[in-house]
Every structure is written in structure tokens, then in C-alpha cells.
PDB file of C-alpha atoms in Angstrom:
ATOM      1  CA  MET A   1      -0.711  -7.780 -28.941  1.00  0.00           C
ATOM      2  CA  LYS A   2      -4.129  -6.139 -29.036  1.00  0.00           C
ATOM      3  CA  ILE A   3      -3.624  -2.936 -27.023  1.00  0.00           C
ATOM      4  CA  ALA A   4      -6.284  -0.366 -26.127  1.00  0.00           C
ATOM      5  CA  PHE A   5      -4.845   3.165 -25.878  1.00  0.00           C
ATOM      6  CA  ILE A   6      -6.847   5.823 -24.043  1.00  0.00           C
ATOM      7  CA  GLY A   7      -5.782   9.455 -24.410  1.00  0.00           C
ATOM      8  CA  LEU A   8      -4.227  10.617 -27.685  1.00  0.00           C
ATOM      9  CA  GLY A   9      -3.019  14.106 -26.821  1.00  0.00           C
ATOM     10  CA  ASN A  10       0.433  15.591 -27.392  1.00  0.00           C
ATOM     11  CA  MET A  11       2.100  12.647 -25.653  1.00  0.00           C
ATOM     12  CA  GLY A  12      -0.355   9.799 -26.161  1.00  0.00           C
ATOM     13  CA  GLY A  13      -0.663  10.249 -29.912  1.00  0.00           C
ATOM     14  CA  GLY A  14       3.015   9.604 -30.531  1.00  0.00           C
ATOM     15  CA  MET A  15       3.115   6.756 -28.020  1.00  0.00           C
ATOM     16  CA  ALA A  16       0.211   4.955 -29.694  1.00  0.00           C
ATOM     17  CA  ALA A  17       1.851   5.417 -33.098  1.00  0.00           C
ATOM     18  CA  ASN A  18       5.038   3.778 -31.820  1.00  0.00           C
ATOM     19  CA  LEU A  19       3.081   0.774 -30.563  1.00  0.00           C
ATOM     20  CA  VAL A  20       1.703   0.381 -34.093  1.00  0.00           C
ATOM     21  CA  LYS A  21       5.226   0.620 -35.506  1.00  0.00           C
ATOM     22  CA  ALA A  22       6.270  -2.158 -33.129  1.00  0.00           C
ATOM     23  CA  GLY A  23       3.642  -4.426 -34.663  1.00  0.00           C
ATOM     24  CA  HIS A  24       0.852  -4.142 -32.090  1.00  0.00           C
ATOM     25  CA  GLU A  25      -2.839  -3.838 -32.956  1.00  0.00           C
ATOM     26  CA  VAL A  26      -3.835  -0.560 -31.295  1.00  0.00           C
ATOM     27  CA  HIS A  27      -7.459   0.254 -30.484  1.00  0.00           C
ATOM     28  CA  ALA A  28      -7.478   3.965 -29.683  1.00  0.00           C
ATOM     29  CA  PHE A  29      -9.880   6.346 -27.963  1.00  0.00           C
ATOM     30  CA  ASP A  30      -9.902  10.085 -27.327  1.00  0.00           C
ATOM     31  CA  LEU A  31     -12.605  12.711 -26.864  1.00  0.00           C
ATOM     32  CA  SER A  32     -11.035  14.769 -29.666  1.00  0.00           C
ATOM     33  CA  GLY A  33     -12.079  13.963 -33.215  1.00  0.00           C
ATOM     34  CA  GLU A  34      -8.863  15.548 -34.476  1.00  0.00           C
ATOM     35  CA  ALA A  35      -6.779  13.271 -32.258  1.00  0.00           C
ATOM     36  CA  LEU A  36      -8.721  10.233 -33.486  1.00  0.00           C
ATOM     37  CA  ALA A  37      -8.120  11.264 -37.092  1.00  0.00           C
ATOM     38  CA  ARG A  38      -4.361  11.470 -36.460  1.00  0.00           C
ATOM     39  CA  ALA A  39      -4.454   8.075 -34.767  1.00  0.00           C
ATOM     40  CA  THR A  40      -6.195   6.609 -37.803  1.00  0.00           C
ATOM     41  CA  ASP A  41      -3.504   8.067 -40.044  1.00  0.00           C
ATOM     42  CA  ASN A  42      -0.909   6.434 -37.775  1.00  0.00           C
ATOM     43  CA  GLY A  43      -2.452   2.983 -38.192  1.00  0.00           C
ATOM     44  CA  CYS A  44      -4.659   2.758 -35.102  1.00  0.00           C
ATOM     45  CA  ALA A  45      -8.219   1.469 -35.110  1.00  0.00           C
ATOM     46  CA  THR A  46     -10.343   4.149 -33.417  1.00  0.00           C
ATOM     47  CA  TYR A  47     -13.446   3.930 -31.249  1.00  0.00           C
ATOM     48  CA  THR A  48     -16.085   6.308 -29.914  1.00  0.00           C
ATOM     49  CA  SER A  49     -15.975   5.077 -26.323  1.00  0.00           C
ATOM     50  CA  VAL A  50     -13.461   3.671 -23.852  1.00  0.00           C
ATOM     51  CA  ARG A  51     -15.611   0.606 -23.287  1.00  0.00           C
ATOM     52  CA  GLU A  52     -15.575  -0.258 -26.981  1.00  0.00           C
ATOM     53  CA  SER A  53     -11.823   0.205 -27.249  1.00  0.00           C
ATOM     54  CA  VAL A  54     -10.973  -2.150 -24.361  1.00  0.00           C
ATOM     55  CA  GLN A  55     -13.126  -5.075 -25.526  1.00  0.00           C
ATOM     56  CA  GLY A  56     -10.868  -8.099 -26.021  1.00  0.00           C
ATOM     57  CA  ALA A  57      -7.715  -6.090 -25.214  1.00  0.00           C
ATOM     58  CA  GLU A  58      -4.631  -7.880 -23.927  1.00  0.00           C
ATOM     59  CA  ALA A  59      -3.326  -4.606 -22.468  1.00  0.00           C
ATOM     60  CA  VAL A  60      -4.769  -1.144 -21.794  1.00  0.00           C
ATOM     61  CA  VAL A  61      -2.496   1.916 -21.856  1.00  0.00           C
ATOM     62  CA  SER A  62      -3.722   5.326 -20.709  1.00  0.00           C
ATOM     63  CA  MET A  63      -2.254   8.820 -20.941  1.00  0.00           C
ATOM     64  CA  LEU A  64      -4.730  11.164 -19.256  1.00  0.00           C
ATOM     65  CA  PRO A  65      -4.633  14.731 -17.846  1.00  0.00           C
ATOM     66  CA  ASN A  66      -5.108  14.186 -14.109  1.00  0.00           C
ATOM     67  CA  GLY A  67      -5.883  11.771 -11.310  1.00  0.00           C
ATOM     68  CA  LYS A  68      -9.601  12.512 -11.182  1.00  0.00           C
ATOM     69  CA  ILE A  69     -10.000  11.509 -14.826  1.00  0.00           C
ATOM     70  CA  VAL A  70      -7.806   8.420 -14.389  1.00  0.00           C
ATOM     71  CA  GLU A  71      -9.907   7.249 -11.444  1.00  0.00           C
ATOM     72  CA  SER A  72     -13.155   7.889 -13.323  1.00  0.00           C
ATOM     73  CA  VAL A  73     -12.079   6.187 -16.557  1.00  0.00           C
ATOM     74  CA  TYR A  74     -10.699   3.087 -14.870  1.00  0.00           C
ATOM     75  CA  GLY A  75     -13.575   2.834 -12.403  1.00  0.00           C
ATOM     76  CA  ALA A  76     -16.352   3.248 -14.946  1.00  0.00           C
ATOM     77  CA  ASP A  77     -14.987   2.023 -18.262  1.00  0.00           C
ATOM     78  CA  VAL A  78     -11.903  -0.197 -17.887  1.00  0.00           C
ATOM     79  CA  ILE A  79     -12.163  -2.309 -14.734  1.00  0.00           C
ATOM     80  CA  GLY A  80     -14.882  -4.870 -15.395  1.00  0.00           C
ATOM     81  CA  GLN A  81     -15.001  -4.014 -19.095  1.00  0.00           C
ATOM     82  CA  ALA A  82     -11.562  -5.121 -20.310  1.00  0.00           C
ATOM     83  CA  PRO A  83     -10.822  -8.834 -19.930  1.00  0.00           C
ATOM     84  CA  ALA A  84      -9.528  -9.632 -16.428  1.00  0.00           C
ATOM     85  CA  SER A  85      -6.434 -11.081 -18.096  1.00  0.00           C
ATOM     86  CA  ALA A  86      -5.551  -7.678 -19.577  1.00  0.00           C
ATOM     87  CA  LEU A  87      -2.577  -5.783 -18.174  1.00  0.00           C
ATOM     88  CA  LEU A  88      -3.378  -2.184 -17.217  1.00  0.00           C
ATOM     89  CA  LEU A  89      -0.710   0.512 -17.672  1.00  0.00           C
ATOM     90  CA  ASP A  90      -1.405   4.103 -16.655  1.00  0.00           C
ATOM     91  CA  CYS A  91       1.253   6.455 -18.037  1.00  0.00           C
ATOM     92  CA  SER A  92      -0.422   9.646 -16.795  1.00  0.00           C
ATOM     93  CA  THR A  93       1.280  11.848 -14.216  1.00  0.00           C
ATOM     94  CA  ILE A  94      -1.007  11.895 -11.172  1.00  0.00           C
ATOM     95  CA  ASP A  95      -0.779  11.960  -7.386  1.00  0.00           C
ATOM     96  CA  VAL A  96       0.607   8.911  -5.615  1.00  0.00           C
ATOM     97  CA  ASP A  97      -2.511   8.296  -3.512  1.00  0.00           C
ATOM     98  CA  THR A  98      -4.825   8.148  -6.526  1.00  0.00           C
ATOM     99  CA  ALA A  99      -2.411   5.877  -8.394  1.00  0.00           C
ATOM    100  CA  ARG A 100      -2.439   3.454  -5.466  1.00  0.00           C
ATOM    101  CA  LYS A 101      -6.222   3.688  -5.085  1.00  0.00           C
ATOM    102  CA  VAL A 102      -6.818   2.823  -8.757  1.00  0.00           C
ATOM    103  CA  GLU A 103      -4.276   0.001  -8.674  1.00  0.00           C
ATOM    104  CA  ASP A 104      -5.872  -1.418  -5.514  1.00  0.00           C
ATOM    105  CA  ALA A 105      -9.268  -1.433  -7.254  1.00  0.00           C
ATOM    106  CA  ALA A 106      -7.774  -3.114 -10.326  1.00  0.00           C
ATOM    107  CA  ARG A 107      -6.018  -5.741  -8.255  1.00  0.00           C
ATOM    108  CA  ALA A 108      -9.214  -6.472  -6.288  1.00  0.00           C
ATOM    109  CA  ALA A 109     -10.964  -7.138  -9.614  1.00  0.00           C
ATOM    110  CA  GLY A 110      -8.260  -9.584 -10.692  1.00  0.00           C
ATOM    111  CA  TYR A 111      -6.126  -7.328 -12.910  1.00  0.00           C
ATOM    112  CA  LYS A 112      -2.405  -6.661 -12.872  1.00  0.00           C
ATOM    113  CA  MET A 113      -1.618  -2.933 -13.164  1.00  0.00           C
ATOM    114  CA  VAL A 114       1.351  -0.579 -13.167  1.00  0.00           C
ATOM    115  CA  ASP A 115       1.731   3.171 -12.854  1.00  0.00           C
ATOM    116  CA  ALA A 116       4.273   4.158 -15.514  1.00  0.00           C
ATOM    117  CA  PRO A 117       4.657   7.942 -15.886  1.00  0.00           C
ATOM    118  CA  VAL A 118       7.136   9.215 -18.439  1.00  0.00           C
ATOM    119  CA  SER A 119       9.977  11.658 -18.854  1.00  0.00           C
ATOM    120  CA  GLY A 120      11.069  13.101 -22.177  1.00  0.00           C
ATOM    121  CA  GLY A 121       8.389  15.387 -23.627  1.00  0.00           C
ATOM    122  CA  ILE A 122       6.629  15.461 -26.979  1.00  0.00           C
ATOM    123  CA  ALA A 123       9.728  14.875 -29.120  1.00  0.00           C
ATOM    124  CA  ALA A 124      10.619  11.761 -27.120  1.00  0.00           C
ATOM    125  CA  ALA A 125       7.010  10.516 -27.279  1.00  0.00           C
ATOM    126  CA  ASN A 126       7.069  10.847 -31.062  1.00  0.00           C
ATOM    127  CA  GLY A 127      10.556   9.396 -31.364  1.00  0.00           C
ATOM    128  CA  GLY A 128      10.024   6.452 -29.019  1.00  0.00           C
ATOM    129  CA  THR A 129      12.761   7.601 -26.628  1.00  0.00           C
ATOM    130  CA  LEU A 130      10.782   8.164 -23.424  1.00  0.00           C
ATOM    131  CA  THR A 131      11.959   7.068 -19.993  1.00  0.00           C
ATOM    132  CA  PHE A 132       9.343   5.129 -18.008  1.00  0.00           C
ATOM    133  CA  MET A 133       9.336   5.040 -14.207  1.00  0.00           C
ATOM    134  CA  VAL A 134       7.245   2.031 -13.237  1.00  0.00           C
ATOM    135  CA  GLY A 135       5.474   1.162 -10.009  1.00  0.00           C
ATOM    136  CA  GLY A 136       3.870  -2.229  -9.458  1.00  0.00           C
ATOM    137  CA  SER A 137       4.551  -5.847  -8.597  1.00  0.00           C
ATOM    138  CA  ASP A 138       7.450  -7.764 -10.121  1.00  0.00           C
ATOM    139  CA  ALA A 139       5.001  -9.862 -12.134  1.00  0.00           C
ATOM    140  CA  ALA A 140       3.154  -6.813 -13.485  1.00  0.00           C
ATOM    141  CA  PHE A 141       6.424  -5.094 -14.373  1.00  0.00           C
ATOM    142  CA  ALA A 142       7.663  -8.157 -16.252  1.00  0.00           C
ATOM    143  CA  ARG A 143       4.552  -8.054 -18.434  1.00  0.00           C
ATOM    144  CA  ALA A 144       4.664  -4.270 -18.856  1.00  0.00           C
ATOM    145  CA  GLU A 145       8.333  -3.938 -19.773  1.00  0.00           C
ATOM    146  CA  PRO A 146       8.176  -5.089 -23.424  1.00  0.00           C
ATOM    147  CA  ILE A 147       5.108  -2.914 -24.100  1.00  0.00           C
ATOM    148  CA  LEU A 148       6.763   0.169 -22.615  1.00  0.00           C
ATOM    149  CA  ALA A 149      10.056  -0.602 -24.378  1.00  0.00           C
ATOM    150  CA  ALA A 150       8.268  -0.123 -27.710  1.00  0.00           C
ATOM    151  CA  MET A 151       7.688   3.498 -26.691  1.00  0.00           C
ATOM    152  CA  GLY A 152      10.883   4.344 -24.832  1.00  0.00           C
ATOM    153  CA  LYS A 153      14.618   4.081 -24.436  1.00  0.00           C
ATOM    154  CA  ALA A 154      14.560   3.196 -20.719  1.00  0.00           C
ATOM    155  CA  VAL A 155      12.056   1.270 -18.598  1.00  0.00           C
ATOM    156  CA  ILE A 156      12.945   1.276 -14.897  1.00  0.00           C
ATOM    157  CA  HIS A 157      11.125  -0.535 -12.097  1.00  0.00           C
ATOM    158  CA  ALA A 158      10.850   1.964  -9.239  1.00  0.00           C
ATOM    159  CA  GLY A 159       9.204  -0.413  -6.787  1.00  0.00           C
ATOM    160  CA  ALA A 160       5.714  -1.143  -5.517  1.00  0.00           C
ATOM    161  CA  SER A 161       2.449   0.498  -6.564  1.00  0.00           C
ATOM    162  CA  GLY A 162       2.696   4.301  -6.693  1.00  0.00           C
ATOM    163  CA  THR A 163       6.485   4.514  -6.765  1.00  0.00           C
ATOM    164  CA  GLY A 164       6.506   5.328 -10.471  1.00  0.00           C
ATOM    165  CA  GLN A 165       4.507   8.458  -9.697  1.00  0.00           C
ATOM    166  CA  ALA A 166       6.754   9.243  -6.731  1.00  0.00           C
ATOM    167  CA  ALA A 167       9.847   9.037  -8.952  1.00  0.00           C
ATOM    168  CA  LYS A 168       8.228  11.235 -11.614  1.00  0.00           C
ATOM    169  CA  ILE A 169       7.272  14.102  -9.313  1.00  0.00           C
ATOM    170  CA  CYS A 170      10.644  14.050  -7.543  1.00  0.00           C
ATOM    171  CA  ASN A 171      12.444  14.066 -10.890  1.00  0.00           C
ATOM    172  CA  ASN A 172      10.396  16.968 -12.214  1.00  0.00           C
ATOM    173  CA  MET A 173      10.874  18.954  -9.026  1.00  0.00           C
ATOM    174  CA  ILE A 174      14.611  18.768  -9.765  1.00  0.00           C
ATOM    175  CA  LEU A 175      13.965  19.746 -13.377  1.00  0.00           C
ATOM    176  CA  GLY A 176      11.801  22.743 -12.503  1.00  0.00           C
ATOM    177  CA  ALA A 177      14.267  24.114  -9.971  1.00  0.00           C
ATOM    178  CA  THR A 178      17.366  23.542 -12.097  1.00  0.00           C
ATOM    179  CA  MET A 179      15.777  25.168 -15.149  1.00  0.00           C
ATOM    180  CA  ILE A 180      15.092  28.312 -13.136  1.00  0.00           C
ATOM    181  CA  ALA A 181      18.657  28.343 -11.793  1.00  0.00           C
ATOM    182  CA  THR A 182      20.005  27.826 -15.329  1.00  0.00           C
ATOM    183  CA  CYS A 183      17.897  30.711 -16.636  1.00  0.00           C
ATOM    184  CA  GLU A 184      19.064  32.951 -13.792  1.00  0.00           C
ATOM    185  CA  ALA A 185      22.693  32.145 -14.525  1.00  0.00           C
ATOM    186  CA  PHE A 186      22.411  32.960 -18.243  1.00  0.00           C
ATOM    187  CA  ALA A 187      20.591  36.215 -17.460  1.00  0.00           C
ATOM    188  CA  LEU A 188      23.285  37.178 -14.961  1.00  0.00           C
ATOM    189  CA  ALA A 189      26.107  36.173 -17.314  1.00  0.00           C
ATOM    190  CA  GLU A 190      24.669  38.447 -20.010  1.00  0.00           C
ATOM    191  CA  LYS A 191      24.369  41.411 -17.635  1.00  0.00           C
ATOM    192  CA  LEU A 192      27.975  40.834 -16.561  1.00  0.00           C
ATOM    193  CA  GLY A 193      29.106  41.112 -20.174  1.00  0.00           C
ATOM    194  CA  LEU A 194      29.795  37.431 -20.883  1.00  0.00           C
ATOM    195  CA  ASP A 195      29.133  36.080 -24.363  1.00  0.00           C
ATOM    196  CA  LEU A 196      26.406  33.474 -23.796  1.00  0.00           C
ATOM    197  CA  GLN A 197      27.901  30.869 -26.123  1.00  0.00           C
ATOM    198  CA  THR A 198      31.217  31.258 -24.317  1.00  0.00           C
ATOM    199  CA  PHE A 199      29.494  30.918 -20.953  1.00  0.00           C
ATOM    200  CA  TYR A 200      27.759  27.777 -22.203  1.00  0.00           C
ATOM    201  CA  ASP A 201      31.080  26.342 -23.432  1.00  0.00           C
ATOM    202  CA  ILE A 202      32.549  26.900 -19.969  1.00  0.00           C
ATOM    203  CA  SER A 203      29.681  25.911 -17.691  1.00  0.00           C
ATOM    204  CA  SER A 204      28.629  22.886 -19.746  1.00  0.00           C
ATOM    205  CA  LYS A 205      32.063  21.412 -18.988  1.00  0.00           C
ATOM    206  CA  ALA A 206      32.222  22.605 -15.383  1.00  0.00           C
ATOM    207  CA  SER A 207      30.339  22.017 -12.143  1.00  0.00           C
ATOM    208  CA  GLY A 208      27.335  24.079 -13.278  1.00  0.00           C
ATOM    209  CA  GLN A 209      26.459  21.523 -15.946  1.00  0.00           C
ATOM    210  CA  SER A 210      22.931  20.084 -15.870  1.00  0.00           C
ATOM    211  CA  TRP A 211      20.408  18.545 -18.259  1.00  0.00           C
ATOM    212  CA  SER A 212      18.614  21.900 -18.352  1.00  0.00           C
ATOM    213  CA  MET A 213      21.758  23.465 -19.758  1.00  0.00           C
ATOM    214  CA  THR A 214      23.280  20.884 -22.066  1.00  0.00           C
ATOM    215  CA  ALA A 215      20.177  19.136 -23.439  1.00  0.00           C
ATOM    216  CA  TYR A 216      17.547  21.877 -23.194  1.00  0.00           C
ATOM    217  CA  CYS A 217      19.360  25.191 -23.108  1.00  0.00           C
ATOM    218  CA  PRO A 218      16.909  28.069 -22.529  1.00  0.00           C
ATOM    219  CA  VAL A 219      18.913  30.497 -24.709  1.00  0.00           C
ATOM    220  CA  PRO A 220      18.190  30.616 -28.468  1.00  0.00           C
ATOM    221  CA  GLY A 221      21.106  29.573 -30.663  1.00  0.00           C
ATOM    222  CA  VAL A 222      23.102  28.087 -27.799  1.00  0.00           C
ATOM    223  CA  GLY A 223      23.561  24.340 -27.296  1.00  0.00           C
ATOM    224  CA  PRO A 224      21.559  21.619 -29.081  1.00  0.00           C
ATOM    225  CA  GLN A 225      18.246  22.410 -30.776  1.00  0.00           C
ATOM    226  CA  SER A 226      15.599  23.163 -28.132  1.00  0.00           C
ATOM    227  CA  PRO A 227      12.231  24.957 -27.850  1.00  0.00           C
ATOM    228  CA  ALA A 228      14.194  28.169 -27.219  1.00  0.00           C
ATOM    229  CA  ASP A 229      15.062  28.060 -30.923  1.00  0.00           C
ATOM    230  CA  ASN A 230      11.340  28.005 -31.781  1.00  0.00           C
ATOM    231  CA  ASP A 231      10.259  30.958 -29.624  1.00  0.00           C
ATOM    232  CA  TYR A 232       9.680  28.547 -26.728  1.00  0.00           C
ATOM    233  CA  GLN A 233       6.929  26.633 -28.497  1.00  0.00           C
ATOM    234  CA  GLY A 234       6.587  22.849 -28.309  1.00  0.00           C
ATOM    235  CA  GLY A 235       8.413  20.765 -25.747  1.00  0.00           C
ATOM    236  CA  PHE A 236       6.996  20.705 -22.195  1.00  0.00           C
ATOM    237  CA  ALA A 237       4.401  23.376 -21.431  1.00  0.00           C
ATOM    238  CA  ALA A 238       4.857  25.562 -18.362  1.00  0.00           C
ATOM    239  CA  ALA A 239       1.334  24.600 -17.239  1.00  0.00           C
ATOM    240  CA  LEU A 240       2.398  20.950 -17.147  1.00  0.00           C
ATOM    241  CA  MET A 241       5.529  21.778 -15.172  1.00  0.00           C
ATOM    242  CA  LEU A 242       3.339  23.691 -12.731  1.00  0.00           C
ATOM    243  CA  LYS A 243       1.019  20.686 -12.450  1.00  0.00           C
ATOM    244  CA  ASP A 244       3.949  18.410 -11.586  1.00  0.00           C
ATOM    245  CA  LEU A 245       5.360  20.871  -9.058  1.00  0.00           C
ATOM    246  CA  LYS A 246       1.962  21.115  -7.380  1.00  0.00           C
ATOM    247  CA  LEU A 247       1.843  17.311  -7.172  1.00  0.00           C
ATOM    248  CA  ALA A 248       5.321  17.329  -5.633  1.00  0.00           C
ATOM    249  CA  MET A 249       4.320  19.929  -3.047  1.00  0.00           C
ATOM    250  CA  GLU A 250       1.151  17.995  -2.163  1.00  0.00           C
ATOM    251  CA  ALA A 251       3.214  14.846  -1.727  1.00  0.00           C
ATOM    252  CA  ALA A 252       5.798  16.686   0.374  1.00  0.00           C
ATOM    253  CA  HIS A 253       3.062  18.034   2.631  1.00  0.00           C
ATOM    254  CA  SER A 254       1.531  14.566   3.031  1.00  0.00           C
ATOM    255  CA  VAL A 255       4.778  13.098   4.371  1.00  0.00           C
ATOM    256  CA  GLY A 256       6.176  16.146   6.183  1.00  0.00           C
ATOM    257  CA  ALA A 257       9.111  16.683   3.785  1.00  0.00           C
ATOM    258  CA  LYS A 258      10.766  20.112   3.528  1.00  0.00           C
ATOM    259  CA  THR A 259      11.157  21.254  -0.088  1.00  0.00           C
ATOM    260  CA  PRO A 260      11.984  24.990  -0.072  1.00  0.00           C
ATOM    261  CA  MET A 261      13.499  25.044  -3.572  1.00  0.00           C
ATOM    262  CA  GLY A 262      10.598  23.035  -4.974  1.00  0.00           C
ATOM    263  CA  ALA A 263       8.136  25.370  -3.289  1.00  0.00           C
ATOM    264  CA  ARG A 264       9.830  28.452  -4.744  1.00  0.00           C
ATOM    265  CA  ALA A 265       9.901  26.855  -8.201  1.00  0.00           C
ATOM    266  CA  GLU A 266       6.160  26.246  -7.918  1.00  0.00           C
ATOM    267  CA  GLU A 267       5.577  29.904  -7.010  1.00  0.00           C
ATOM    268  CA  LEU A 268       7.609  31.152  -9.977  1.00  0.00           C
ATOM    269  CA  TYR A 269       5.941  28.826 -12.482  1.00  0.00           C
ATOM    270  CA  ALA A 270       2.519  29.738 -11.071  1.00  0.00           C
ATOM    271  CA  ALA A 271       3.264  33.423 -11.711  1.00  0.00           C
ATOM    272  CA  PHE A 272       4.654  32.642 -15.187  1.00  0.00           C
ATOM    273  CA  ALA A 273       1.558  30.632 -16.147  1.00  0.00           C
ATOM    274  CA  ALA A 274      -0.810  33.222 -14.654  1.00  0.00           C
ATOM    275  CA  ALA A 275       0.782  35.855 -16.874  1.00  0.00           C
ATOM    276  CA  GLY A 276      -0.529  33.996 -19.919  1.00  0.00           C
ATOM    277  CA  ASN A 277       2.428  31.684 -20.500  1.00  0.00           C
ATOM    278  CA  GLY A 278       0.871  28.331 -19.599  1.00  0.00           C
ATOM    279  CA  GLY A 279       1.240  27.041 -23.154  1.00  0.00           C
ATOM    280  CA  THR A 280       4.824  28.273 -23.475  1.00  0.00           C
ATOM    281  CA  ASP A 281       7.648  25.769 -23.014  1.00  0.00           C
ATOM    282  CA  PHE A 282       8.812  25.738 -19.404  1.00  0.00           C
ATOM    283  CA  SER A 283      12.278  26.987 -20.399  1.00  0.00           C
ATOM    284  CA  GLY A 284      10.556  30.197 -21.521  1.00  0.00           C
ATOM    285  CA  ILE A 285      10.531  31.266 -17.869  1.00  0.00           C
ATOM    286  CA  ILE A 286      13.859  32.918 -18.764  1.00  0.00           C
ATOM    287  CA  LYS A 287      11.726  35.718 -20.244  1.00  0.00           C
ATOM    288  CA  SER A 288      10.536  36.622 -16.747  1.00  0.00           C
ATOM    289  CA  LEU A 289      14.146  36.997 -15.560  1.00  0.00           C
TER     290      LEU A 289
END
């Protein structure tokens, strides 16, 4: 397929490269010249505007920083510019209301669109092992699934428009809170005189086990390779975790849901980022404990 890809940052660059590897013709755009150069090296054709990149596209994939930018890009440069037959796939993590607003506008103009945020981080984006949580109609999902499968290990239909975003922010609220609890437990275990590898060997096979512990351990030299082994660089930046937690709290407020653990996780990550750690991997919050 001829696929336009908008947004070639830490996540989007690897995703676009995997579409090329799958045999698609990728027309890429980003504001960064460096990102465009990498995309060229990865086999993408690059363009200097969104409008140019979407001409004649059979699908448009976007990976953008926030809802305001998503709404602006789709409103000004994708809807009415890409062929009406093109499938639109927004993989950004944004608020549910904006996702639904953009999809409503696309549908009114004759397009099929899905919101398809991801889980997995930079390594999964590069390796093609992302998990996609997809909101949209059955017909739109059926068209989106093979495109997303070229970039991920799991593509799951969450439901109607906006439910992909809902699943993403709920998932990352769990992740943020469990990472903090995991960090607290390792810090306490050390102060109590436990060898941290021994504690990992015990808890990873007991009821304290979680993804934060066994796949992304925040302690250097313990468990599988993780950003902790690289001085908490790479992976999923604390600023991005804070963004997702803020989205979760906004969503909770909009529907009257009580999320005390999510709210406390947001407070702790806000303090961690404000202390100059926004670019540090989110597991680096163990340093503040």
C-alpha cells in the first residue's frame, strides 16, 4: 500500500521503518530535518509538508505529541487533502474527547478512521512488537488491522471511536502506579537488608509480581535488560508517563470516577519531572525514593 506517515519521532520513526520492511510504500513527513533524514535511510520517501505526503495515499498513519496538534493536522492538512478512500489511523496518545471529535469530522467527510494508541515504548516501536488498542467501527478496524500488524505483535479492537484512547490511558495509569509501588518495595527491601537479586527472585514468582518488576525492573543488574541498566536513559520518558497520567485524571474527572492511586502517581511523576527528570525513563523515579 501507499501509506503516508506523519510524525517521525522516537516512536514514529521505527514504526514507519517497519511499514517499509513489510513492503509498503511510505511517504513520510516530520518537522525535523534529522527525523526526515533517518526516514530516508530507512527507505521512506520524504516530503516537506503533510499535504504533499498524503496525496494519493491509501492510508494515513500519524504519531503526534498531543490532541491539539492531532486536531490541527487532520483538520487542515489530511481531511479533504488525502483521497476520501484513504483509511486514517491516529496512533498518538490523546484525550478521548479530541479523538472522537477528529473521527467525527473524518467520518462526516467520508473517511473511515481509527484511534490506535500503542503500548511498548521505543524498543518495541523499533522491533515491531507494539500492542495497538484500537477504537473505531468494525469496518474501519478490519482495514486497519493488517497495517497495524506490520508494526506490532498484538492488535486489539477496544470498541467504538475513542475506546482505543480510553484503554491506553487506563493501562498506563496501572503502569505508573505499579512502577512506583515496585520502586518503593525495592527501596524498602534494601533498607531491610535484603539482597535485591534475591528479593527479585522471590517476588517475581510470588504475588508481588508485575510487568514493572519482571519485564522492566527499575534496579540495575536485576531482571532482564531495562533502561535501569543504561542509567535510566531510553525507554519511556517520565514526561510522557506524566502526560498519560494527566490524561487519565482528566478523563476520570469528566466521568466522575475516583482514582486515588492514579492521582497520587500523577503527583509523584509531576514532582520527578519538575526536578529536571522529564527525559529520564519513568522507572528512574526510584531515585527519588
